[in-house]
Coordinates of C-alpha atoms and ligand atoms in Angstrom, one line a residue:
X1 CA 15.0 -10.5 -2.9
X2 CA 15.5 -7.2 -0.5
X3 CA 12.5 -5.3 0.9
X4 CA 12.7 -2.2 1.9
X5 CA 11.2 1.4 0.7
X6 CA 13.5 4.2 0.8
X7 CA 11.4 7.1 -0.9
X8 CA 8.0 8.2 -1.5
X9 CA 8.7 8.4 -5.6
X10 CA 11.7 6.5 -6.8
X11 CA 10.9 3.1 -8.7
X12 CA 8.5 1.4 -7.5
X13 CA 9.0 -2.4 -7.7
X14 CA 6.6 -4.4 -5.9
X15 CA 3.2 -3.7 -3.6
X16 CA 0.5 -5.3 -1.8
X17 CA -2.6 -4.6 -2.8
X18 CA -6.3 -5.8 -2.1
X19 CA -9.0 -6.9 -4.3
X20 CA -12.0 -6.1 -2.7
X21 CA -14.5 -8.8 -2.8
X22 CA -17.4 -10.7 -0.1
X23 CA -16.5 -8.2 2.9
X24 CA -17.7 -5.1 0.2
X25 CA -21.3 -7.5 -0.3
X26 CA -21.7 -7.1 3.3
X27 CA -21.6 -3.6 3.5
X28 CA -25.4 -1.8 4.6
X29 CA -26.5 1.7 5.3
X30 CA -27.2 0.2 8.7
X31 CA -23.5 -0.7 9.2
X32 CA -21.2 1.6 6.4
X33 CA -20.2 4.3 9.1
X34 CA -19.1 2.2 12.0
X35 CA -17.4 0.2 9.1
X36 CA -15.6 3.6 8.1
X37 CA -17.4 3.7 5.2
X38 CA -19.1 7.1 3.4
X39 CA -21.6 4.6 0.6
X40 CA -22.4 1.1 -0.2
X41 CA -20.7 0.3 -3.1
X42 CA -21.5 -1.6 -6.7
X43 CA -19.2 -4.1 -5.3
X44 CA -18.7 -5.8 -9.5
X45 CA -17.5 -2.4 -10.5
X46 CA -15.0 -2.1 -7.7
X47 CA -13.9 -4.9 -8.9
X48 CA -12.9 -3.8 -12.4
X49 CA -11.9 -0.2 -10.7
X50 CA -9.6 -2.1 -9.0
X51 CA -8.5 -4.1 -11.3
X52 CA -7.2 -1.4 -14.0
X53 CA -5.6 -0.2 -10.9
X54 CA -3.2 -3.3 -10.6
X55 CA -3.5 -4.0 -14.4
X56 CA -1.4 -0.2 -14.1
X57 CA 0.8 -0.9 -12.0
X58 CA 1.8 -4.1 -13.7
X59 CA 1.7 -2.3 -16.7
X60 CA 4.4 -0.3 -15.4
X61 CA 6.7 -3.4 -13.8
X62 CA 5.4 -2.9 -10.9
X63 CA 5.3 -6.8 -9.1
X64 CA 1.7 -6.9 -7.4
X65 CA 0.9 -9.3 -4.7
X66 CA -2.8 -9.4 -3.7
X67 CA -3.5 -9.8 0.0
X68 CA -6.2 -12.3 0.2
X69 CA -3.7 -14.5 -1.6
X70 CA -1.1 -13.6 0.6
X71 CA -3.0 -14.2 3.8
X72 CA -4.0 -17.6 2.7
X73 CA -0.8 -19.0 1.7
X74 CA 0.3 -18.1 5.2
X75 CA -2.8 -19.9 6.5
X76 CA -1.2 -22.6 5.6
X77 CA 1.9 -22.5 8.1
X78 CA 0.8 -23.8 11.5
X79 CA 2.1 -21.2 13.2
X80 CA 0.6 -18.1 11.4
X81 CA -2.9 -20.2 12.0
X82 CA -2.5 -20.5 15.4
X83 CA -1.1 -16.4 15.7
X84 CA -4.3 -15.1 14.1
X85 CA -7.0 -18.1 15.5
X86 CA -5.9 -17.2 18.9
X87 CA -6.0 -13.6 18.1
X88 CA -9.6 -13.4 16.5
X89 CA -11.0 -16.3 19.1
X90 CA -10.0 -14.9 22.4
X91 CA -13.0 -15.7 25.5
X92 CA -13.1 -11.7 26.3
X93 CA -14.7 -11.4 23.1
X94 CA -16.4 -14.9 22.5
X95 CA -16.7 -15.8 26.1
X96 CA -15.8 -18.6 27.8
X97 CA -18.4 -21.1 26.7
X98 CA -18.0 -20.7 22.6
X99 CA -14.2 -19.1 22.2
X100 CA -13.0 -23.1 21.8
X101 CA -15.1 -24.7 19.6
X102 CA -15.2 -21.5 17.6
X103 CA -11.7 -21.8 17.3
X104 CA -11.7 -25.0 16.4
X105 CA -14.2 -24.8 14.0
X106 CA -12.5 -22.2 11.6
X107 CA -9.1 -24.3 12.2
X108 CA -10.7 -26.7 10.3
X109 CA -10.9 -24.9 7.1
X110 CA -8.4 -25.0 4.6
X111 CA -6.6 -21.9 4.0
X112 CA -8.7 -20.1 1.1
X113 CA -11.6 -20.3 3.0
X114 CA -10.3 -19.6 6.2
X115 CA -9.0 -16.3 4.7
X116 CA -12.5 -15.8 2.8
X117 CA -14.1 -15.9 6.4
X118 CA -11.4 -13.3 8.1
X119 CA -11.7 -10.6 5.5
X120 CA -15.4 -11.1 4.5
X121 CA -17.1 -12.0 7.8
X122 CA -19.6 -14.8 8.7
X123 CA -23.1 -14.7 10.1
X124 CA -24.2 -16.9 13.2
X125 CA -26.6 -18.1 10.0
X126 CA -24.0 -19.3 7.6
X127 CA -21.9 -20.7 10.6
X128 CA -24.9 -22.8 11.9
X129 CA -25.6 -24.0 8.1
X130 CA -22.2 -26.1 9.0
X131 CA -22.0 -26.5 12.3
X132 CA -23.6 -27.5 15.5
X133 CA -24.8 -24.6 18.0
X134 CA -22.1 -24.3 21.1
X135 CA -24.0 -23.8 23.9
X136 CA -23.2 -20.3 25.3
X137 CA -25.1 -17.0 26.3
X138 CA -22.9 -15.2 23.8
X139 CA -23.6 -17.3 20.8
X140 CA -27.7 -18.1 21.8
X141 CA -28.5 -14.1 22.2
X142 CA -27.2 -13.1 18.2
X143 CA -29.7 -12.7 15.7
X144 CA -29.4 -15.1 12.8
X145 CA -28.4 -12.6 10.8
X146 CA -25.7 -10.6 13.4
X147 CA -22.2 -11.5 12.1
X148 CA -20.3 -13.7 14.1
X149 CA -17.3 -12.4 12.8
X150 CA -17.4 -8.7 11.2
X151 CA -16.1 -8.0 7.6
X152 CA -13.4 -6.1 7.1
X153 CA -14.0 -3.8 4.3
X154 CA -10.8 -1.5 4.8
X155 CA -8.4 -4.2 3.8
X156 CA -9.0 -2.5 0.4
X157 CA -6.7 -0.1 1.9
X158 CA -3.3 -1.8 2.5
X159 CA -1.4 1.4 3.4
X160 CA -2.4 1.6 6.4
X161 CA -2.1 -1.6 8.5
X162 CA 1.5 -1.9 7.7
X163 CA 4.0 0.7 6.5
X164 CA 7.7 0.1 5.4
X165 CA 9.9 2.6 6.3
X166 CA 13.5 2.0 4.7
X167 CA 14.9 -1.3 5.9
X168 CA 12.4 -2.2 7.9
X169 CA 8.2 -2.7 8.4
X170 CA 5.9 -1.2 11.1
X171 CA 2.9 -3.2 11.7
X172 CA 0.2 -0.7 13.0
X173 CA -2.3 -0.7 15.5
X174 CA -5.3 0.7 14.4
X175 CA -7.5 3.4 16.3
X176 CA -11.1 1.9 15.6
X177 CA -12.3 -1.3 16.2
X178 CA -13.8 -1.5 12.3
X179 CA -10.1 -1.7 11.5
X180 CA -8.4 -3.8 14.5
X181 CA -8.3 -7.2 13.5
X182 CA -6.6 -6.0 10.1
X183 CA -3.2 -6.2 12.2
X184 CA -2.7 -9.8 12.6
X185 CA -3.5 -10.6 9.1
X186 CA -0.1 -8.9 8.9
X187 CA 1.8 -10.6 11.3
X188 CA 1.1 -14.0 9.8
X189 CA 1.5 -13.0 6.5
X190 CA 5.5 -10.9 7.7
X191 CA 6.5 -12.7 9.9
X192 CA 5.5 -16.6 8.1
X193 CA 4.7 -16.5 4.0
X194 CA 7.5 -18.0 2.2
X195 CA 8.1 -15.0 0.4
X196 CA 8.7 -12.8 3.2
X197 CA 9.7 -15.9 6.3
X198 CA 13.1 -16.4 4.5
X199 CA 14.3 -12.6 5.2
X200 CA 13.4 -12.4 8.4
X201 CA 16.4 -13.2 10.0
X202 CA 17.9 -10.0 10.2
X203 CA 17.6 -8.8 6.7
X204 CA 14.1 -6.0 7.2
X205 CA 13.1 -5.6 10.4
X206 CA 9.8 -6.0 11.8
X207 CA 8.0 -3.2 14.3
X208 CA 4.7 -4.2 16.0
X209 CA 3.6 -2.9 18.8
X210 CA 0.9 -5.5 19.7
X211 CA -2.5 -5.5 20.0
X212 CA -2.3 -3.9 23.8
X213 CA -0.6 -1.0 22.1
X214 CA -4.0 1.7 22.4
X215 CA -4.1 4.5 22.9
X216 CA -0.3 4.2 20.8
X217 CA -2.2 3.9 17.8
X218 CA -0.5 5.0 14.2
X219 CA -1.7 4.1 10.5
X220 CA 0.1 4.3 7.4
X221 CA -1.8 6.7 5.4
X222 CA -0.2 9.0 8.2
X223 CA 3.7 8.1 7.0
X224 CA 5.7 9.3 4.6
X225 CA 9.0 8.4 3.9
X226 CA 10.6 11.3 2.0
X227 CA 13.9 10.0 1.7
X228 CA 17.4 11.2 3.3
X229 CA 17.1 9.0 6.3
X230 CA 13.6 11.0 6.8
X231 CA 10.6 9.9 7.8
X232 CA 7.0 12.7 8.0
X233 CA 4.3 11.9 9.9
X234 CA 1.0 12.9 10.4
X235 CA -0.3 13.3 14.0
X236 CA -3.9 13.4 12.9
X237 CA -7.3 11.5 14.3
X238 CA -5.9 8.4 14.4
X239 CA -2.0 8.6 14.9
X240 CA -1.1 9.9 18.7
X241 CA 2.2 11.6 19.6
X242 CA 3.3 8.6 21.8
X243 CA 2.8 6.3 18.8
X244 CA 5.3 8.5 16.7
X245 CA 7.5 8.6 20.0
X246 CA 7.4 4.6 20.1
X247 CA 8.2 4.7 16.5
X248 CA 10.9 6.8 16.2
X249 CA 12.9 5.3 18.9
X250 CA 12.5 1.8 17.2
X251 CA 13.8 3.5 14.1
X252 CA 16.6 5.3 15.6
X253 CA 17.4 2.0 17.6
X254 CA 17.7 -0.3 14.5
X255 CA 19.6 3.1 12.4
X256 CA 16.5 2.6 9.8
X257 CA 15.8 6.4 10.0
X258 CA 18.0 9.5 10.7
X259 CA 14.9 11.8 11.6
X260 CA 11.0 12.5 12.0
X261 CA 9.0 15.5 11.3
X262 CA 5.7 15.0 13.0
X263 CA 2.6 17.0 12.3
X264 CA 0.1 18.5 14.0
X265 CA -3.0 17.7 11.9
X266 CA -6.3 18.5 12.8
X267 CA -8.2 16.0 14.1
X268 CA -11.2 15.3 12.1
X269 CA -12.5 12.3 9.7
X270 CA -12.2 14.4 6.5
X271 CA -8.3 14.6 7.0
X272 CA -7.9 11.2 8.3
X273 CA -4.4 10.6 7.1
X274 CA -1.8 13.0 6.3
X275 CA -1.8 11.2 2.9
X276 CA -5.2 12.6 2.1
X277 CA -4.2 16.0 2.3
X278 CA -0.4 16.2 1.4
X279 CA 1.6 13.7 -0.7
X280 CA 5.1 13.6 -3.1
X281 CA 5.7 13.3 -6.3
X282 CA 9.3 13.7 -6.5
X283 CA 11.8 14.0 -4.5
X284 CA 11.4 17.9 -3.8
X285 CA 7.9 18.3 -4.6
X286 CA 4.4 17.6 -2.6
X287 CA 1.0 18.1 -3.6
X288 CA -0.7 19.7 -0.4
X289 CA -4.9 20.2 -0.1
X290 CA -5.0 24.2 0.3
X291 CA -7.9 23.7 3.3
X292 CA -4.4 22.1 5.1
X293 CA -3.2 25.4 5.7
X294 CA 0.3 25.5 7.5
X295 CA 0.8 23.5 11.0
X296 CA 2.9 23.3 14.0
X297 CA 6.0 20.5 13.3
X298 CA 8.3 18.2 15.6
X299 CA 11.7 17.5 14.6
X300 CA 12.4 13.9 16.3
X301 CA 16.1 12.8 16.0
X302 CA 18.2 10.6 18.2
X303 CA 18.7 11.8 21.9
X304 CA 22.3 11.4 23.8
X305 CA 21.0 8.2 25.7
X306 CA 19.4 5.2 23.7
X307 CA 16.0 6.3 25.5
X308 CA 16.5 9.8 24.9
X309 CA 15.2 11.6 21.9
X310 CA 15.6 15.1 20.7
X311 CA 13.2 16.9 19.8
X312 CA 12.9 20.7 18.4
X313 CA 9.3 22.6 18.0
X314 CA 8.5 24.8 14.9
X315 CA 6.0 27.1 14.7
X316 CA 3.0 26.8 11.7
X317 CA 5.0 29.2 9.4
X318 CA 7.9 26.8 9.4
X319 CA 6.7 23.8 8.4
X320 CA 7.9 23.2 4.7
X321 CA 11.1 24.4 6.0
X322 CA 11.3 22.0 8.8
X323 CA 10.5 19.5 6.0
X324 CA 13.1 20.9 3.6
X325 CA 15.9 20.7 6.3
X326 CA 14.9 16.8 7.1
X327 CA 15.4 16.2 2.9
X328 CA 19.1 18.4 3.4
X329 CA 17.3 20.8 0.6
X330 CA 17.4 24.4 1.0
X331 CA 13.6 24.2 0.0
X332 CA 10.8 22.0 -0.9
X333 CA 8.2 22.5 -4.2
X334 CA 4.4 22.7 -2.8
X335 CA 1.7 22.2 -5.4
X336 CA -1.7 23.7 -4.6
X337 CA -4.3 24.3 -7.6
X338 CA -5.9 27.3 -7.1
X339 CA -9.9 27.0 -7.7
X340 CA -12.5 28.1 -4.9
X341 CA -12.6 26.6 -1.5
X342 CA -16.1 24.7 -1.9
X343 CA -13.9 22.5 -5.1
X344 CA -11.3 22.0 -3.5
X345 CA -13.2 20.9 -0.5
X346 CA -14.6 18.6 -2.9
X347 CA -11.6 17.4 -4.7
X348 CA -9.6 16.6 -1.2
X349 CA -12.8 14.1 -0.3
X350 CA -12.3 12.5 -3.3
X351 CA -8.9 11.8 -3.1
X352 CA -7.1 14.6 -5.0
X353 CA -4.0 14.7 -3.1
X354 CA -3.8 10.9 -2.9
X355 CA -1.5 10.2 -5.5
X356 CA 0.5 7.0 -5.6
X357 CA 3.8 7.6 -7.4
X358 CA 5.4 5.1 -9.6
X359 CA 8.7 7.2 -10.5
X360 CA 9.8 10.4 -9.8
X361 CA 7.2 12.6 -11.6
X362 CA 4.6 9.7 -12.8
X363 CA 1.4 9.5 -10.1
X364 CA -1.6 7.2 -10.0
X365 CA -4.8 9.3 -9.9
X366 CA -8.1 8.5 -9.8
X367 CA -9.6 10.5 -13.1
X368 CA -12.7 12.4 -11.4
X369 CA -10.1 14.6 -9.6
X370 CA -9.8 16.8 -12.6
X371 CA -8.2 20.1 -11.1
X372 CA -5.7 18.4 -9.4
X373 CA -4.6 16.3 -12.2
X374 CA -4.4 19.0 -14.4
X375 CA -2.7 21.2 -12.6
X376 CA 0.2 18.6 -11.7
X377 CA 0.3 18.1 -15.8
X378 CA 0.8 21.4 -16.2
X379 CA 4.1 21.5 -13.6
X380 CA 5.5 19.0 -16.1
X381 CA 4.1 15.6 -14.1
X382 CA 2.8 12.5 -15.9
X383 CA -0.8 11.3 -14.7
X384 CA -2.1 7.9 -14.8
X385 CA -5.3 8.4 -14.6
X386 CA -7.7 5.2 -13.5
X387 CA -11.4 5.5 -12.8
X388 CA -12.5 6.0 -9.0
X389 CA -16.2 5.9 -8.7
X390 CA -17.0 3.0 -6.8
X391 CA -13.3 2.2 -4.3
X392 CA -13.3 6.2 -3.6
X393 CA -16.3 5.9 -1.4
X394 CA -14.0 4.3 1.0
X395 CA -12.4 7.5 1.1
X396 CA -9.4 6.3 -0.1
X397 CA -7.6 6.8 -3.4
X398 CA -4.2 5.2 -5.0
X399 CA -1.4 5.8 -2.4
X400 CA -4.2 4.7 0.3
X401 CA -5.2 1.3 -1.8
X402 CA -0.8 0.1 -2.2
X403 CA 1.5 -1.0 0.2
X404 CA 4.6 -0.3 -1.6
X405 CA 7.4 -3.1 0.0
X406 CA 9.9 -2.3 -2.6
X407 CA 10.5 0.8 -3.8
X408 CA 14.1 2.4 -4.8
X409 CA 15.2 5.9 -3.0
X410 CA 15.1 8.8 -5.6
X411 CA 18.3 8.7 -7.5
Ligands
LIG1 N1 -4.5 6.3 3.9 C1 -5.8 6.5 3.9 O1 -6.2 7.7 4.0 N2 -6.6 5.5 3.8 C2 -8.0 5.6 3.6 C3 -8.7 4.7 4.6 C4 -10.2 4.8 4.5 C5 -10.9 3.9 5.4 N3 -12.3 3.8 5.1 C6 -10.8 4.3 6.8 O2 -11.6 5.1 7.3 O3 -9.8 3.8 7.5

């Protein structure tokens, strides 16, 4: 079996995604926006929202591998436990007095439950219900009811803590805390479950930057690989210049991608990824939010020294072309609907543009985005259409919700 992802449209063959589950219960008005979240959610319909999401993609022969599962298979390989224990249990955040028998208190559970824990958080309550009380300032001044260890409701969105890019996968560090620990999840589950352990020597390669890697931060919703060698990327409110820099020398370095076009988004919450405001869905054609408007562009290739990198500005006006010339086409297809600026606002927040394609010209939509679906039926694509109401209030929609690991280029 070969990983890689070499398009944004061609066949797609086999993703990650996550069924949402405990770490949704624990979301509260008191907690949903430093968790990143817009609403609390009917956490039972999520659940069925999400599965006629996978049920879709299978539907289509798309292979679907669901995280949780993932992360506790790898659970079970001693080294992957001991990578994310000593990650999650370190004294700066637990202190001195608890961080070991903390530690060696989750080590003890077997790897379902270990990987219920990680993703859906544990009160000082629940974690006193089985164990004894370490003595320690930190542990004695939480409330019963303070979590011990925080949920992580975003896992729902498995585009963004790791993103493939051709022949190779970029494990992300994340620019808030909500979202931090997600990384290691990823490291266990790349770099030790069975089904990905036995092609790691030499045959995808494997970009992580570490957890000291702020303020380098980059997130997958924010890259885009277009195909031709290409890679786009969206400098937005949570990927930095430096991070793109970082990347694209790892890239060049390994011959994984020929060039980057970097964007200048603008840095706010309701643009948070380029892949909320501008996605493919074939190999010419994107479907852009019109509130985007046009923005300044990098071209990143390879420099003349291994540390050098070249790097040509374009002014806003130039940006599809600067796109168009990364594809080798003498122009690209943007699709904008045209309706007034307060629905389109509208349709952007709930995920218009977030389209997940699963061939060139087929795209998973959720169905509320009406305007936007019908207007891509009407330039000749197919949309599958799955209902959003509950997972879009994580402000994510189908491309944000799949980590594509194999996917063919477009032919
Ligand atoms: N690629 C994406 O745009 N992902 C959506 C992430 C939503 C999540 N609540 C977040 O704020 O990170």
């Amino acid at each position: 079996m070969t990983f890689h992802v070499d398009s944004e449209t061609g066949r797609l063959r086999r993703v990650i995604l996550h069924r949402p589950g405990l770490e949704l219960k624990r979301l509260t008005p008191t907690n949903k926006d430093e968790l990143l979240f817009d609403d609390v959610l009917w956490v039972r319909r999520a659940q069925q929202e999400h599965d006629i999401f996978a049920g879709l993609l299978r539907y289509r022969g798309v292979a679907v591998h669901l995280f949780g599962d993932l992360l506790a298979e790898s659970l079970a390989v001693p080294a992957a436990r001991s990578l994310v224990l000593d990650r999650v249990f370190d004294e700066r955040e637990y202190g001195p007095l608890a961080t070991d028998r903390l530690r060696a208190a989750f080590d003890e559970l077997p790897g379902p439950e270990l990987a219920e824990v990680l993703i859906g958080g544990i009160t000082k309550r629940e974690f006193l219900e089985r164990h004894p009380e370490p003595t320690s300032v930190r542990f004695h001044v939480m409330d019963p009811d303070d979590f011990l260890l925080h949920p992580l409701p975003n896992h729902l969105f498995t585009r963004d803590t790791s993103a493939w890019v051709y022949d190779g996968v970029a494990i992300n560090a994340m620019r808030w805390p909500a979202r931090q620990r997600e990384s290691v999840h990823f490291e266990a589950i790349y770099g030790y479950h069975p089904l990905f352990a036995g092609e790691r020597s030499g045959r995808f390669h494997l970009w992580s930057e570490g957890q000291g890697a702020h303020p380098s931060t980059i997130e997958g919703g924010d890259v885009l690989v277009i195909g031709n060698g290409a890679v786009l990327v969206g400098m937005s409110e949570r990927t930095t210049p430096q991070a793109v820099e970082l990347l694209a020398r790892r890239l060049f370095a390994a011959g994984s991608a020929r060039t980057i076009v970097a964007l200048d988004m603008p840095k706010r919450r309701a643009f948070m990824h380029l892949d909320t405001v501008l996605t493919m869905v074939d190999g010419e054609t994107f479907t852009q939010y019109a509130g985007l408007g046009m923005l300044r562009s990098y071209t990143i290739e390879p420099g003349s020294g291994e540390r050098e990198l070249k790097v040509t500005d374009h002014p806003p006006e130039h940006m599809h072309r600067a796109i168009a010339a990364a594809l080798g086409l003498g122009g690209i297809r943007v699709l904008t609907p045209t309706q007034d600026v307060h629905s389109a606002e509208r349709e952007q927040w709930d995920d218009g543009c977030n389209v997940l394609a699963v061939e060139p010209g087929v795209v998973v939509a959720y169905d509320r985005t009406v305007t936007a679906n019908t207007h891509l039926r009407r330039q000749g694509f197919e949309v599958l259409e799955i209902p959003g109401g509950e997972l879009g209030r994580g402000r994510g929609g189908p491309r944000c919700m799949s980590c594509p690991v194999e996917r063919d280029p477009v032919s």
